[in-house]
XYZ file of C-alpha atoms in Angstrom:
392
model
C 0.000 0.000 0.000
C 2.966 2.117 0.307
C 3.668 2.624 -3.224
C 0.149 2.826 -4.709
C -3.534 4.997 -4.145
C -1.886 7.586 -2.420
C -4.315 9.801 -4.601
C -7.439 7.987 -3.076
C -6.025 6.801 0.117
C -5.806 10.780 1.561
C -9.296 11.314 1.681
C -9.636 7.825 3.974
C -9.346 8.033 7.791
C -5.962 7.578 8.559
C -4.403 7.806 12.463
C -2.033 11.098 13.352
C 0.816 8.304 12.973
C 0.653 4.861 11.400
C 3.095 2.005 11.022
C 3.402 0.304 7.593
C 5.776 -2.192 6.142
C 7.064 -1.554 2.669
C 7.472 -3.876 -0.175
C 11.052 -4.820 0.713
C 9.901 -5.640 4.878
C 10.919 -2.523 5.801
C 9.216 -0.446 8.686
C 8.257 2.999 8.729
C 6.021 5.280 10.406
C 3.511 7.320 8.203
C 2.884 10.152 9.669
C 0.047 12.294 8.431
C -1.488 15.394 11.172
C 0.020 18.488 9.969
C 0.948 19.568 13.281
C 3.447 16.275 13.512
C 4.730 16.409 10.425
C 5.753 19.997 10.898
C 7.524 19.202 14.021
C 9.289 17.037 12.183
C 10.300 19.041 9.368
C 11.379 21.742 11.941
C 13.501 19.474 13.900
C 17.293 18.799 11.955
C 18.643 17.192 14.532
C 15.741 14.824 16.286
C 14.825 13.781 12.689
C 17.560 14.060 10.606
C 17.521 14.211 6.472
C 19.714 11.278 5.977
C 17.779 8.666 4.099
C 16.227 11.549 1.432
C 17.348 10.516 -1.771
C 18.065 6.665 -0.118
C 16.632 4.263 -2.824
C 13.093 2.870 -1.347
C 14.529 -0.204 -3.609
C 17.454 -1.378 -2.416
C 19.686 -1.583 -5.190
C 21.361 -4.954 -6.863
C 24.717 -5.680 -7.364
C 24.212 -5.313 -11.200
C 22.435 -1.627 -11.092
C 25.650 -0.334 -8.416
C 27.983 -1.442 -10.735
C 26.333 0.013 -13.520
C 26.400 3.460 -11.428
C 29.874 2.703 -10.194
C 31.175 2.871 -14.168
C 29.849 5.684 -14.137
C 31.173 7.489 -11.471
C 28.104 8.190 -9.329
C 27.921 9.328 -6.032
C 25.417 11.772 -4.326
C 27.217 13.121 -0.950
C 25.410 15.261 1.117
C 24.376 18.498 -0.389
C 21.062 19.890 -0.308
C 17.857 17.420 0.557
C 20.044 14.941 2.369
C 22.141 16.994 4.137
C 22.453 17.738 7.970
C 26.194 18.715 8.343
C 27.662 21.844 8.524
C 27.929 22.775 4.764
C 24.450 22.551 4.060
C 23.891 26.115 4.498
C 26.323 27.520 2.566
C 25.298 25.317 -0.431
C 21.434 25.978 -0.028
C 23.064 30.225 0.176
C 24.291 29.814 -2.666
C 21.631 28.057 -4.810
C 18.870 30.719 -3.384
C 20.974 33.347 -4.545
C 20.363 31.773 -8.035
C 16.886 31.483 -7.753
C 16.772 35.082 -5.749
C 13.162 36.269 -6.300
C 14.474 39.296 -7.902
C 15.706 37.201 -10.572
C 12.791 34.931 -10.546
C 10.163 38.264 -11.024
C 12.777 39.021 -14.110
C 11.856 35.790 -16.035
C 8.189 36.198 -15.455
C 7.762 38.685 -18.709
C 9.550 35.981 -20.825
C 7.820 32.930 -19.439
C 4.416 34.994 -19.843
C 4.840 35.437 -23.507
C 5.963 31.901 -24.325
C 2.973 30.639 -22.516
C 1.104 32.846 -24.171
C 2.169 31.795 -27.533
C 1.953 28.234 -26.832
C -2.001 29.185 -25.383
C -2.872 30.334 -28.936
C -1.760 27.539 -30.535
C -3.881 25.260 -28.161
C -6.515 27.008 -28.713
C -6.021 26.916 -32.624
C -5.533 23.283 -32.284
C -8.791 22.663 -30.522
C -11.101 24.851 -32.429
C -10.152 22.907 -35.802
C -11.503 19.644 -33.055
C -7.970 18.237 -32.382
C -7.032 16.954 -28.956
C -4.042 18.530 -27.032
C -1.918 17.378 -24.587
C -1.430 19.554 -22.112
C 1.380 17.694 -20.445
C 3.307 17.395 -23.396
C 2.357 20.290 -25.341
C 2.681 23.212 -22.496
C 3.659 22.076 -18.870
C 6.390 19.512 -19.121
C 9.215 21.665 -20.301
C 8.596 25.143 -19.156
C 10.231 24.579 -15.956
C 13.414 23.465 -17.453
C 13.940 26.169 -19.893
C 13.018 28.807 -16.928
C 15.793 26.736 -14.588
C 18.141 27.114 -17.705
C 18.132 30.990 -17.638
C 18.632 31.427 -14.545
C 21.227 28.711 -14.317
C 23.922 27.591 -16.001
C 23.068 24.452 -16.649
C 24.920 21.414 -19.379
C 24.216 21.836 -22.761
C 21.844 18.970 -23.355
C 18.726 18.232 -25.354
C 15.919 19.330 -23.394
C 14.318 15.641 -23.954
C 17.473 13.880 -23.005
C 17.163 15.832 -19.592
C 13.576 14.885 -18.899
C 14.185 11.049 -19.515
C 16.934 11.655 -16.972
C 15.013 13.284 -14.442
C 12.215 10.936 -14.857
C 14.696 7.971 -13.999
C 15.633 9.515 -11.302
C 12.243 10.148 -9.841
C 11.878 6.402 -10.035
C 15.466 4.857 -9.471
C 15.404 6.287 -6.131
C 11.663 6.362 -5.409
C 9.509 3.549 -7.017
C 8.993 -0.488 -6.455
C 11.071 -2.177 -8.941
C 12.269 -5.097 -9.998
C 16.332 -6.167 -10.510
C 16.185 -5.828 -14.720
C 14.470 -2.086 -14.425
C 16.768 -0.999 -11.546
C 19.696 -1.588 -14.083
C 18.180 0.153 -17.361
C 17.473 2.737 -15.403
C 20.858 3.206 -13.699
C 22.653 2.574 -17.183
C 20.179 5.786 -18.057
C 20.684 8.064 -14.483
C 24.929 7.293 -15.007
C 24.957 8.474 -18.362
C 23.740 11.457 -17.777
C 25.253 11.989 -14.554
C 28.878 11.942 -16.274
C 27.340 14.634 -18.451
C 26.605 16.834 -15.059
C 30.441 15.372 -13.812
C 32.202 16.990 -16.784
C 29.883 20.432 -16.754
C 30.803 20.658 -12.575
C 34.028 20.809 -13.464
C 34.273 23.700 -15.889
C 30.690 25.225 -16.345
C 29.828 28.784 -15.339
C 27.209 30.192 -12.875
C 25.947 28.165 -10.042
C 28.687 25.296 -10.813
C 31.136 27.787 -10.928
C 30.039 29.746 -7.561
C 30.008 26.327 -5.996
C 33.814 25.786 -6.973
C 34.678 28.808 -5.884
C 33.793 28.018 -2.085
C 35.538 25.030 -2.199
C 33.046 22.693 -2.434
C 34.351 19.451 -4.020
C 33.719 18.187 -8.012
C 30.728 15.410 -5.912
C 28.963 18.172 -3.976
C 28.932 20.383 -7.546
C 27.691 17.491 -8.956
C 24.747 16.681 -6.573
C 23.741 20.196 -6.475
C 22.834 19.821 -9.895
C 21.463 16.495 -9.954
C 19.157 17.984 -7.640
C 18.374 21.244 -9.302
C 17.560 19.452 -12.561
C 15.041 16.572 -10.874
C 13.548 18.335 -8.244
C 13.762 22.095 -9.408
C 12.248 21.458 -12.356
C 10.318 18.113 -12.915
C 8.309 18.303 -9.801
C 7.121 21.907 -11.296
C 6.277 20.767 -14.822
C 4.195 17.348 -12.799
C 2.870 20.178 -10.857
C 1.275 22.014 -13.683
C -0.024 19.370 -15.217
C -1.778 18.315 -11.676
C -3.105 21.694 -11.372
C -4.359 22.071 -14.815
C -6.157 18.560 -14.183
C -7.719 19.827 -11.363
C -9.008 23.340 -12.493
C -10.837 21.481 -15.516
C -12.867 19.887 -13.259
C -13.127 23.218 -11.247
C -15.866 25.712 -13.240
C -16.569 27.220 -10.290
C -12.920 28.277 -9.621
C -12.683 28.944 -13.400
C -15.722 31.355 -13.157
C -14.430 33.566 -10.428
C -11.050 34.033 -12.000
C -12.520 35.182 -15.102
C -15.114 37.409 -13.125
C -11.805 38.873 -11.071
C -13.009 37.379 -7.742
C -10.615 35.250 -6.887
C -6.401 35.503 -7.319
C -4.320 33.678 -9.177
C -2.070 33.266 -5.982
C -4.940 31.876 -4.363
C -5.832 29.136 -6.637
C -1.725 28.422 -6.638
C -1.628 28.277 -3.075
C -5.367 25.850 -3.379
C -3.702 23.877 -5.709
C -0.405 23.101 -3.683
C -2.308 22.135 -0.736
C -4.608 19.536 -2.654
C -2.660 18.430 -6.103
C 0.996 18.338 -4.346
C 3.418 17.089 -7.010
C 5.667 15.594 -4.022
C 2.948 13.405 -1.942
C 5.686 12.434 0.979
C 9.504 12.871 2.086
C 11.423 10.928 4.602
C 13.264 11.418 7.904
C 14.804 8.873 9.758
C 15.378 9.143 13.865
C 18.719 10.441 15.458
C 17.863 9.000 18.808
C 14.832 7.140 20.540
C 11.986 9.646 21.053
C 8.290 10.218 21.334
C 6.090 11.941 18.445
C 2.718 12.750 19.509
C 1.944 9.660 21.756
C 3.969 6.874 19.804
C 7.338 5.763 20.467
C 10.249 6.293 18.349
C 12.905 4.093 18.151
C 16.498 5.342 16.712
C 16.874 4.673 13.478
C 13.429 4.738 12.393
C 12.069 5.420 8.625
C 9.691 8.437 9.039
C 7.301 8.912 6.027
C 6.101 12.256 6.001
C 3.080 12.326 4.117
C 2.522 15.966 3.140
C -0.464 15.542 0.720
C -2.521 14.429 3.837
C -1.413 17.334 6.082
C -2.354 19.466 3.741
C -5.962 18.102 3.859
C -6.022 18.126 8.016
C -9.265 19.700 9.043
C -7.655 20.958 11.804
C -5.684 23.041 9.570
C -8.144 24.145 7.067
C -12.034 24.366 6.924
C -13.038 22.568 3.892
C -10.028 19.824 3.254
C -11.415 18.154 0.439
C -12.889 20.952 -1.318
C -10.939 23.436 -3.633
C -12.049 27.055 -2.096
C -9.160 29.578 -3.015
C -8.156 31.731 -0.096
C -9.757 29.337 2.737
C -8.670 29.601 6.369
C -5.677 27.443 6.320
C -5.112 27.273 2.625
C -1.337 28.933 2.333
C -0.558 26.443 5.263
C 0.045 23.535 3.193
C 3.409 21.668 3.254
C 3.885 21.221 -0.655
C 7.480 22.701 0.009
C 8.381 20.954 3.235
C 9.131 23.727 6.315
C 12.855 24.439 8.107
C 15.934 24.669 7.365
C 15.925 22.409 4.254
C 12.389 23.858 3.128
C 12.279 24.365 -0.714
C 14.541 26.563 -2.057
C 12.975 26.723 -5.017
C 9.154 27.952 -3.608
C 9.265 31.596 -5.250
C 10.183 29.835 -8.865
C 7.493 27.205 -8.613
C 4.575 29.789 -7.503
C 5.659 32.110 -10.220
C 5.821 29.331 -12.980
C 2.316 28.636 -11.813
C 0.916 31.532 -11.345
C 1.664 32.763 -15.270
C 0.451 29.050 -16.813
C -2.969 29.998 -14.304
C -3.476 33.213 -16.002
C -2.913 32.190 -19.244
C -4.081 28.416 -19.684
C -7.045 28.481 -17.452
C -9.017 29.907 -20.646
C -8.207 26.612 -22.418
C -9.986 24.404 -19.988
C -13.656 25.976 -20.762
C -15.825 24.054 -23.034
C -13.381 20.789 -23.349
C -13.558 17.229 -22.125
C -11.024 15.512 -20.340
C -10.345 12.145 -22.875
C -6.895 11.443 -21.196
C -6.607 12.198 -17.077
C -2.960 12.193 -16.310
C -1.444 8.562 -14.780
C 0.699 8.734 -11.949
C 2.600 5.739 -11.833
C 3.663 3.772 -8.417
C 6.644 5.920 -6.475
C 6.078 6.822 -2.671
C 7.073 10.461 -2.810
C 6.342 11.635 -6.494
C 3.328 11.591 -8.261
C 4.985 11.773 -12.472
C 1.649 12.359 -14.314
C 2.482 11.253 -17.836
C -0.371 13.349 -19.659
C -3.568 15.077 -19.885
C -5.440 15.141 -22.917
C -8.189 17.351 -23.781
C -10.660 18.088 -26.658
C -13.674 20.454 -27.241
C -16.983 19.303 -25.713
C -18.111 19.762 -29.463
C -15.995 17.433 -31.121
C -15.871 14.399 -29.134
C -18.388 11.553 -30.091
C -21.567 11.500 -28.567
């Protein structure tokens, strides 16, 4: 159950904390009341980020030799990082994605959506299905990241089938043959990011010039480029989903009566794009009124904290600006809270304003699938066409 129905398991009465044994026999403690998994979050050195990017898979000999050819390693550096040089790094990376320099992309991003809106719209009026995965969300975050970062010069798809390996290496149930093809796929491109850490400009350069070694360039990167970006573009997608079954929602934004922020904010709390994270415990403890042993696997699962009624008065319902709405937990809390909040929101915010339009008066013919992975959700598309066109 770990793996799979996450998306119709939050809605079901769940305890504050719950213990559940993973495919692989492994024990962990879901916890789900927003109050506990905050105190988590808030608390480094109690719960410690360790096990982050841990494989929930453990890996065969096979796959690590595949990654070993390739050099990989992920030290600690951002998400998985409790030692001393974690802030520095995470300085560093926020000054990239400084929301001064975030606000200065928002023009730019506005007019490609824009332009990509129109031809939607041209597309569906002649009775054509779109893809609105495809065809607008999944690669605006990249090419956003990629101006304000130096990042390897790579085809944009070659980065996306990387990041999407990634996202399940590291997160999904597999079996021995996929763990390897997708480690053959992850090491590849890692020695790309291996080569650009050592001479590339910008953020790879800034990183060098602290000190920081060739593995914790590397890493910072690896992370930028699968969770800076492809959580974003899965985001989109989610929200999009969502808002087409929303004409309510749709209504007031095109009376004025409602914010775009808002329906961001609405959307993060219910359609999170990163349903869980992990912790493990420092020392034995107590959270809430269960006992935790050192050592423990913590499952944060933020999706359901963000539906706590004690949080927010109508959890299941989308109602933009609710009591308790901006207190969701889409970008974790503390010190290794999303540094990348201010790009996300903005990226949203602009595909809001100018896609919403596109969801009147079509039929959803293709809902996005979210595959099996306990933290992401990786829709793979959402297909729409005019009410008008699609056979009665």
């Amino acid at each position: 159950m770990l793996f799979s129905g996450w998306s119709s398991a939050v809605e079901a009465p769940w305890p504050d904390i719950a213990e559940v044994t993973d495919h692989v026999g492994v024990r962990h403690l879901v916890v789900t009341r927003h109050a506990l998994v905050r105190q988590v979050l808030a608390d480094p050195e109690r719960y410690r980020p360790d096990n982050a990017l841990d494989a929930v898979t453990p890996m065969p000999v096979p796959a690590l030799r595949v990654l070993a050819g390739h050099r990989f390693r992920l030290p600690p550096t951002l998400a998985n990082n409790s030692g001393v040089s974690h802030p520095q790094i995470r300085g560093i990376v926020a000054d990239a994605l400084h929301p001064a320099k975030v606000a200065a992309q928002r023009p730019w991003l506005t007019a490609l959506v824009r332009e990509r809106v129109t031809r939607l719209r041209t597309t569906l009026h002649s009775g054509a299905p779109v893809d609105l995965y495809a065809d607008l969300a999944a690669d605006l975050p990249l090419l956003v990241l990629a101006r304000l970062v130096d990042l390897p010069d790579a085809p944009v798809g070659a980065v996306k089938e990387f990041a999407r390996a990634a996202l399940e290496l590291f997160w999904a149930p597999l079996d021995a043959d996929r763990q390897v093809a997708l480690a053959a796929e992850v090491g590849r491109f890692h020695h790309v990011l291996r080569e650009f850490a050592a001479t590339g400009g910008g953020l790879a350069a800034e990183l060098r010039a602290a000190g920081h070694p060739p593995d914790v360039v590397v890493g910072a990167l690896f992370f930028l480029l699968v969770a800076g970006q492809e959580t974003t573009s899965q985001f989109l997608t989610l929200l999009l989903h969502r808002l087409a079954g929303e004409p309510a929602v749709r209504a007031a934004l095109r009376a004025g009566d409602v914010a775009v922020a808002d329906i961001v904010e609405e959307g993060l709390r219910l359609e999170p794009p990163i349903v869980t994270w992990r912790r493990v415990a420092a020392a034995d403890g107590i959270l809430g009124d269960t006992a935790v042993p050192a050592g423990t696997s913590i499952v944060l699962w933020l999706a359901r904290a963000g539906r706590d009624p004690a949080v927010v008065d109508a959890p299941d319902d989308f109602v933009s600006g609710q009591r308790g709405s901006r207190r969701h937990l889409a970008f974790g809390a503390g010190a290794h809270r999303c540094v990348g909040d201010v790009l996300a929101r903005m990226e949203a915010a602009v595909v809001v304003a100018e896609a919403a339009p596109l969801l009147d008066g079509v039929t959803v013919i293709r809902p996005p699938w979210c595959p099996d992975n306990l933290t992401f959700r990786m829709p793979d598309a959402f297909v729409v066409r005019r009410q008008s066109d699609v056979p009665g």
